[in-house]
CSV table of C-alpha atoms in Angstrom, one decimal:
chain,number,residue,atom,x,y,z
J,1,MET,CA,77.0,119.5,65.3
J,2,ARG,CA,73.7,121.3,64.9
J,3,SER,CA,74.6,124.9,63.8
J,4,TRP,CA,77.3,125.9,61.4
J,5,LEU,CA,77.7,129.7,61.4
J,6,ILE,CA,79.2,131.0,58.2
J,7,VAL,CA,81.3,134.2,58.8
J,8,ALA,CA,83.1,136.3,56.1
J,9,ALA,CA,86.8,136.0,57.0
J,10,ASP,CA,87.4,139.6,56.0
J,11,ASP,CA,84.8,141.0,58.5
J,12,ALA,CA,86.5,141.7,61.8
J,13,GLN,CA,83.3,142.5,63.6
J,14,ALA,CA,81.6,139.4,62.4
J,15,LEU,CA,84.6,137.3,63.5
J,16,GLU,CA,84.4,138.8,67.0
J,17,ARG,CA,80.6,138.2,67.2
J,18,SER,CA,80.9,134.6,66.1
J,19,VAL,CA,82.7,133.6,69.3
J,20,VAL,CA,79.6,134.3,71.5
J,21,ALA,CA,77.0,133.2,68.9
J,22,GLY,CA,76.5,129.8,70.5
J,23,ALA,CA,77.1,128.0,67.2
J,24,ASP,CA,78.4,124.4,67.4
J,25,ALA,CA,80.8,125.3,64.5
J,26,VAL,CA,82.1,128.5,63.0
J,27,VAL,CA,83.0,128.4,59.3
J,28,LEU,CA,85.3,131.2,58.2
J,29,ASP,CA,84.5,131.9,54.6
J,30,LEU,CA,87.1,132.7,52.0
J,31,ASP,CA,84.9,131.7,49.1
J,32,HIS,CA,83.5,135.1,48.0
J,33,ASP,CA,84.5,137.9,45.7
J,34,MET,CA,87.5,139.8,47.0
J,35,GLY,CA,90.3,141.9,45.6
J,36,THR,CA,93.9,140.7,45.9
J,37,SER,CA,94.7,142.8,49.0
J,38,GLN,CA,91.4,142.1,50.6
J,39,ARG,CA,91.9,138.3,50.1
J,40,GLU,CA,95.3,138.4,51.6
J,41,ASP,CA,93.9,140.3,54.6
J,42,ALA,CA,91.1,137.8,54.9
J,43,ARG,CA,93.5,134.9,55.0
J,44,GLU,CA,95.6,136.6,57.6
J,45,ARG,CA,92.5,137.3,59.8
J,46,ALA,CA,91.3,133.7,59.4
J,47,ARG,CA,94.7,132.3,60.4
J,48,ASP,CA,94.9,134.7,63.4
J,49,TRP,CA,91.4,133.9,64.5
J,50,LEU,CA,91.9,130.1,64.2
J,51,SER,CA,95.1,130.4,66.3
J,52,SER,CA,93.5,132.6,68.9
J,53,HIS,CA,90.7,130.2,69.5
J,54,ARG,CA,92.6,127.0,69.2
J,55,LEU,CA,92.7,126.3,72.9
J,56,GLN,CA,89.0,127.2,73.3
J,57,VAL,CA,89.7,129.2,76.5
J,58,ILE,CA,86.7,131.5,76.0
J,59,GLU,CA,84.5,131.6,79.0
J,60,GLY,CA,83.8,127.9,78.8
J,61,ARG,CA,82.5,128.2,75.2
J,62,HIS,CA,83.4,125.4,72.8
J,63,PHE,CA,82.9,125.4,69.1
J,64,ALA,CA,84.5,123.7,66.1
J,65,ARG,CA,86.6,125.9,63.8
J,66,TRP,CA,86.2,125.3,60.1
J,67,VAL,CA,87.2,127.2,56.9
J,68,ARG,CA,85.5,127.3,53.5
J,69,ILE,CA,88.2,127.8,50.9
J,70,SER,CA,87.9,128.6,47.2
J,71,PRO,CA,86.9,125.8,44.9
J,72,LEU,CA,89.5,123.7,43.2
J,73,GLY,CA,88.6,125.3,39.9
J,74,SER,CA,89.8,128.7,41.1
J,75,ARG,CA,93.4,129.9,41.3
J,76,HIS,CA,93.0,130.8,45.0
J,77,TRP,CA,92.3,127.5,46.7
J,78,ARG,CA,95.8,126.3,47.4
J,79,ASP,CA,96.9,129.7,48.8
J,80,ASP,CA,93.8,129.7,50.9
J,81,LEU,CA,94.6,126.3,52.3
J,82,PHE,CA,98.3,127.0,53.0
J,83,ALA,CA,97.4,130.3,54.7
J,84,VAL,CA,94.9,128.9,57.2
J,85,MET,CA,96.4,125.5,58.1
J,86,PRO,CA,98.9,126.9,60.6
J,87,GLY,CA,95.8,127.8,62.7
J,88,ALA,CA,94.8,124.1,62.8
J,89,PRO,CA,91.2,124.2,61.7
J,90,GLN,CA,89.2,121.0,62.4
J,91,GLY,CA,88.1,120.9,58.9
J,92,ILE,CA,87.8,122.4,55.4
J,93,PHE,CA,84.6,123.0,53.4
J,94,LEU,CA,85.3,122.6,49.7
J,95,PRO,CA,82.8,124.3,47.4
J,96,GLU,CA,81.5,123.2,44.0
J,97,VAL,CA,82.6,119.5,44.3
J,98,PRO,CA,81.3,117.5,41.4
J,99,GLY,CA,82.5,114.1,42.7
J,100,PRO,CA,84.8,112.2,45.0
J,101,ALA,CA,87.9,113.0,42.9
J,102,HIS,CA,88.0,116.5,44.3
J,103,ILE,CA,88.1,115.0,47.8
J,104,GLN,CA,91.0,112.8,46.9
J,105,GLN,CA,92.9,115.8,45.4
J,106,LEU,CA,92.4,118.0,48.5
J,107,GLY,CA,93.1,115.1,50.8
J,108,ALA,CA,96.5,114.6,49.2
J,109,GLU,CA,97.5,118.1,50.1
J,110,PHE,CA,97.0,117.7,53.9
J,111,TYR,CA,99.6,115.2,54.9
J,112,GLU,CA,102.7,117.4,54.4
J,113,ILE,CA,100.9,120.5,55.6
J,114,GLU,CA,99.7,118.8,58.8
J,115,GLN,CA,103.3,117.7,59.6
J,116,ARG,CA,104.7,121.1,59.0
J,117,ALA,CA,102.0,122.8,61.1
J,118,GLY,CA,102.4,120.3,64.0
J,119,ILE,CA,98.8,118.9,63.4
J,120,ALA,CA,98.1,115.3,64.2
J,121,TYR,CA,98.2,113.0,61.1
J,122,GLY,CA,94.7,112.8,59.6
J,123,ALA,CA,93.1,115.3,62.0
J,124,THR,CA,91.8,117.7,59.3
J,125,GLN,CA,88.4,116.7,58.0
J,126,ILE,CA,86.7,117.6,54.7
J,127,VAL,CA,83.1,118.4,53.9
J,128,PRO,CA,82.3,119.0,50.2
J,129,MET,CA,79.6,121.4,49.0
J,130,VAL,CA,77.8,119.2,46.6
J,131,ALA,CA,74.9,119.5,44.1
J,132,SER,CA,76.2,122.9,43.0
J,133,SER,CA,75.2,122.3,39.4
J,134,PRO,CA,72.7,120.1,37.5
J,135,GLY,CA,75.5,117.7,36.7
J,136,GLY,CA,76.7,117.7,40.3
J,137,ALA,CA,73.2,116.9,41.5
J,138,LEU,CA,72.8,114.0,39.0
J,139,ALA,CA,76.2,112.6,40.1
J,140,LEU,CA,75.5,112.5,43.9
J,141,SER,CA,75.3,108.7,44.0
J,142,ALA,CA,79.1,108.7,43.4
J,143,PHE,CA,79.4,109.6,47.1
J,144,ALA,CA,77.7,106.4,48.2
J,145,GLY,CA,80.9,104.4,47.6
J,146,GLU,CA,83.7,103.9,50.1
J,147,PRO,CA,84.3,107.3,51.6
J,148,HIS,CA,87.6,109.1,51.9
J,149,PRO,CA,89.0,108.7,55.4
J,150,ARG,CA,88.9,112.5,55.9
J,151,LEU,CA,85.3,112.9,54.6
J,152,ALA,CA,83.1,114.1,57.5
J,153,GLY,CA,79.8,114.9,55.8
J,154,LEU,CA,78.0,116.4,52.8
J,155,ALA,CA,76.6,119.9,52.5
J,156,TRP,CA,74.9,122.0,49.9
J,157,ASP,CA,73.9,125.5,48.8
J,158,ALA,CA,70.4,125.7,47.4
J,159,ALA,CA,70.9,129.3,46.2
J,160,GLN,CA,73.8,128.2,44.0
J,161,LEU,CA,72.0,125.3,42.5
J,162,GLY,CA,69.0,127.5,41.9
J,163,GLU,CA,71.1,130.0,39.9
J,164,ARG,CA,72.5,127.1,37.8
J,165,ILE,CA,69.0,125.8,36.9
J,166,ASP,CA,67.2,129.1,36.5
J,167,ALA,CA,64.8,128.1,39.3
J,168,ARG,CA,62.1,130.7,40.2
J,169,ARG,CA,61.3,129.1,43.5
J,170,GLN,CA,62.9,126.7,46.0
J,171,ARG,CA,59.9,125.9,48.2
J,172,ASN,CA,56.1,125.9,48.0
J,173,GLU,CA,53.7,127.7,50.2
J,174,ARG,CA,54.1,125.0,52.9
J,175,ASP,CA,57.9,125.5,52.9
J,176,GLU,CA,58.4,122.1,51.3
J,177,TRP,CA,61.3,121.9,48.8
J,178,CYS,CA,60.4,121.7,45.1
J,179,GLY,CA,61.6,119.8,42.1
J,180,ALA,CA,65.4,119.6,41.7
J,181,PHE,CA,66.0,120.9,45.2
J,182,ALA,CA,64.0,118.1,46.8
J,183,TYR,CA,65.8,115.6,44.6
J,184,ALA,CA,69.3,116.9,45.5
J,185,ARG,CA,68.7,117.1,49.2
J,186,ALA,CA,67.2,113.6,49.3
J,187,GLN,CA,70.3,112.2,47.6
J,188,ILE,CA,72.5,114.1,50.0
J,189,VAL,CA,70.8,112.6,53.1
J,190,LEU,CA,70.8,109.1,51.6
J,191,CYS,CA,74.5,109.2,50.7
J,192,ALA,CA,75.5,110.7,54.0
J,193,LYS,CA,73.5,108.4,56.2
J,194,ALA,CA,74.7,105.3,54.2
J,195,GLN,CA,78.2,106.2,55.3
J,196,GLY,CA,77.5,107.5,58.8
J,197,LEU,CA,78.4,111.0,57.7
J,198,LYS,CA,76.9,114.4,58.6
J,199,ALA,CA,74.3,115.9,56.3
J,200,ILE,CA,74.2,119.7,56.5
J,201,GLU,CA,71.2,121.6,55.3
J,202,SER,CA,71.5,124.7,53.1
J,203,ALA,CA,71.4,128.2,54.7
J,204,GLN,CA,68.5,130.5,54.7
J,205,ALA,CA,68.6,134.3,54.1
J,206,ALA,CA,69.7,136.3,57.1
J,207,ASP,CA,66.4,138.2,57.2
J,208,THR,CA,64.3,135.0,57.4
J,209,ASP,CA,61.5,135.3,60.0
J,210,PRO,CA,62.7,133.5,63.2
J,211,ALA,CA,59.6,131.3,63.5
J,212,ARG,CA,59.8,130.3,59.9
J,213,LEU,CA,63.5,129.6,60.2
J,214,GLU,CA,62.8,127.3,63.1
J,215,ARG,CA,60.1,125.5,61.1
J,216,ILE,CA,62.4,125.1,58.2
J,217,ALA,CA,65.1,123.7,60.5
J,218,GLU,CA,62.6,121.3,62.0
J,219,ILE,CA,61.7,120.1,58.6
J,220,ALA,CA,65.4,119.5,57.8
J,221,ARG,CA,65.9,117.5,60.9
J,222,ALA,CA,62.8,115.5,60.3
J,223,ASP,CA,64.1,114.7,56.8
J,224,GLY,CA,67.3,113.3,58.2
J,225,PHE,CA,69.8,116.3,58.2
J,226,SER,CA,72.1,116.4,61.2
J,227,GLY,CA,72.8,120.2,61.1
J,228,MET,CA,72.2,123.4,59.2
J,229,PHE,CA,74.2,126.4,58.1
J,230,ALA,CA,73.4,129.8,59.7
J,231,THR,CA,74.2,133.1,57.9
J,232,HIS,CA,73.7,135.3,60.9
J,233,PRO,CA,74.3,134.8,64.7
J,234,ALA,CA,70.6,135.5,65.3
J,235,GLN,CA,69.7,132.3,63.4
J,236,VAL,CA,71.8,130.0,65.7
J,237,PRO,CA,69.3,129.6,68.6
J,238,ALA,CA,66.5,128.4,66.3
J,239,ILE,CA,68.7,126.0,64.5
J,240,ASN,CA,70.1,124.6,67.8
J,241,ARG,CA,66.6,124.1,69.2
J,242,ALA,CA,65.5,122.3,66.1
J,243,PHE,CA,68.4,119.9,66.0
J,244,THR,CA,68.8,119.1,69.7
J,245,PRO,CA,67.9,115.5,70.3
J,246,ASN,CA,65.3,114.5,72.8
J,247,GLU,CA,65.8,112.3,75.8
J,248,GLY,CA,64.7,109.2,74.0
J,249,GLU,CA,67.1,109.8,71.2
J,250,ILE,CA,69.9,110.4,73.5
J,251,ALA,CA,69.2,107.3,75.6
J,252,GLN,CA,69.0,105.1,72.5
J,253,ALA,CA,72.3,106.6,71.1
J,254,ARG,CA,74.0,105.9,74.4
J,255,ARG,CA,72.8,102.3,74.4
J,256,ILE,CA,74.2,101.8,70.9
J,257,GLU,CA,77.5,103.3,71.9
J,258,MET,CA,77.7,101.2,75.0
J,259,GLN,CA,76.9,98.0,73.1
J,260,PHE,CA,79.8,98.6,70.7
J,261,THR,CA,82.1,99.5,73.6
J,262,ALA,CA,81.2,96.2,75.3
J,263,ASN,CA,81.9,94.3,72.1
J,264,ALA,CA,85.0,96.3,70.9
J,265,HIS,CA,86.2,93.8,68.3
J,266,ALA,CA,82.9,92.9,66.8
J,267,GLU,CA,81.9,94.1,63.3
J,268,LEU,CA,78.2,93.6,64.1
J,269,VAL,CA,76.4,93.8,67.5
J,270,THR,CA,72.8,93.3,68.5
J,271,LEU,CA,70.5,95.6,70.5
J,272,GLY,CA,67.1,94.1,71.1
J,273,ASN,CA,65.9,92.8,67.7
J,274,ARG,CA,68.3,95.0,65.8
J,275,VAL,CA,71.6,94.1,64.2
J,276,LEU,CA,73.8,97.1,64.3
J,277,GLU,CA,76.7,98.0,62.0
J,278,PRO,CA,79.5,100.5,62.5
J,279,VAL,CA,77.5,103.1,60.5
J,280,ASP,CA,74.9,102.9,63.3
J,281,LEU,CA,77.6,103.8,65.8
J,282,HIS,CA,78.6,106.8,63.7
J,283,ARG,CA,75.0,108.0,63.7
J,284,ALA,CA,74.6,107.4,67.4
J,285,ARG,CA,77.7,109.5,68.1
J,286,GLN,CA,76.3,112.3,66.0
J,287,VAL,CA,73.3,112.3,68.3
J,288,LEU,CA,75.4,112.4,71.4
J,289,GLU,CA,77.5,115.2,69.9
J,290,ALA,CA,74.4,117.3,69.4
J,291,ALA,CA,73.0,116.6,72.9
J,292,PRO,CA,73.1,119.4,75.5
J,293,LYS,CA,76.4,119.5,77.4
J,294,GLY,CA,76.6,116.6,79.9
J,295,ARG,CA,73.5,114.8,78.7
J,296,GLY,CA,75.4,112.9,75.9
J,297,LEU,CA,77.6,111.3,78.5
J,298,PRO,CA,76.9,107.9,80.1
J,299,PRO,CA,75.9,107.9,83.8
J,300,GLY,CA,79.0,108.0,86.0
């Protein structure tokens, strides 16, 4: 998925606009400051929105439905989770994750909830927001181990890390990431790609110049990210353009998938001079997932 549009779950107008934004995924956000009654309203709106768009019968538009809940260190996360799961989101973003133990803790909550909500066993995925603190950035290598079966990717928030390290800049005059930010995002890409997971680039401010936003998104893709957060519907087209694979990438991904299909029980397959592992198949499928509709399919 190329574009991940973050929408405040308590903003009715933003929820309505998100449906026609063209994003590959819409992320309903419960992780921001709200009063008690406002939070309860946001949870209800999120659940209703998820349920309303579960069948995706929306003028042929198709997008994934995700929710960002409160971090495990807050008192709200479990109530957030229980409130939205009846709407069967495809996945949950978990903020401020210092290591894999938080993934294990959240994953343990899903099995009973899925059964109660009539959701297929193991269907709900998790993407942690990592590198949220100096310690979290230094511990990113912990995610290079055997991944939790629900782990779908790694994502980060540069603004949050910047606050924790008192950074005065994120990028230089050429829009290249600086210092700790460059270190963190490199680790995120390496850990994600080692496991065949998605790597999701940090969002840019809603008022970012469109041409600059597209350049930043192109840099992210060139650096190995598979998608990027959007904070406003107007950002979605530029992000989609930057992360759309070209014909050569689509063709190569299709060849990799077909090679694994033809050797269904093999752990390793060859394609030309390359020896391919299952992680290569995961990456190929991410390319096909990002391809324009119909072009990621094998010729019929």
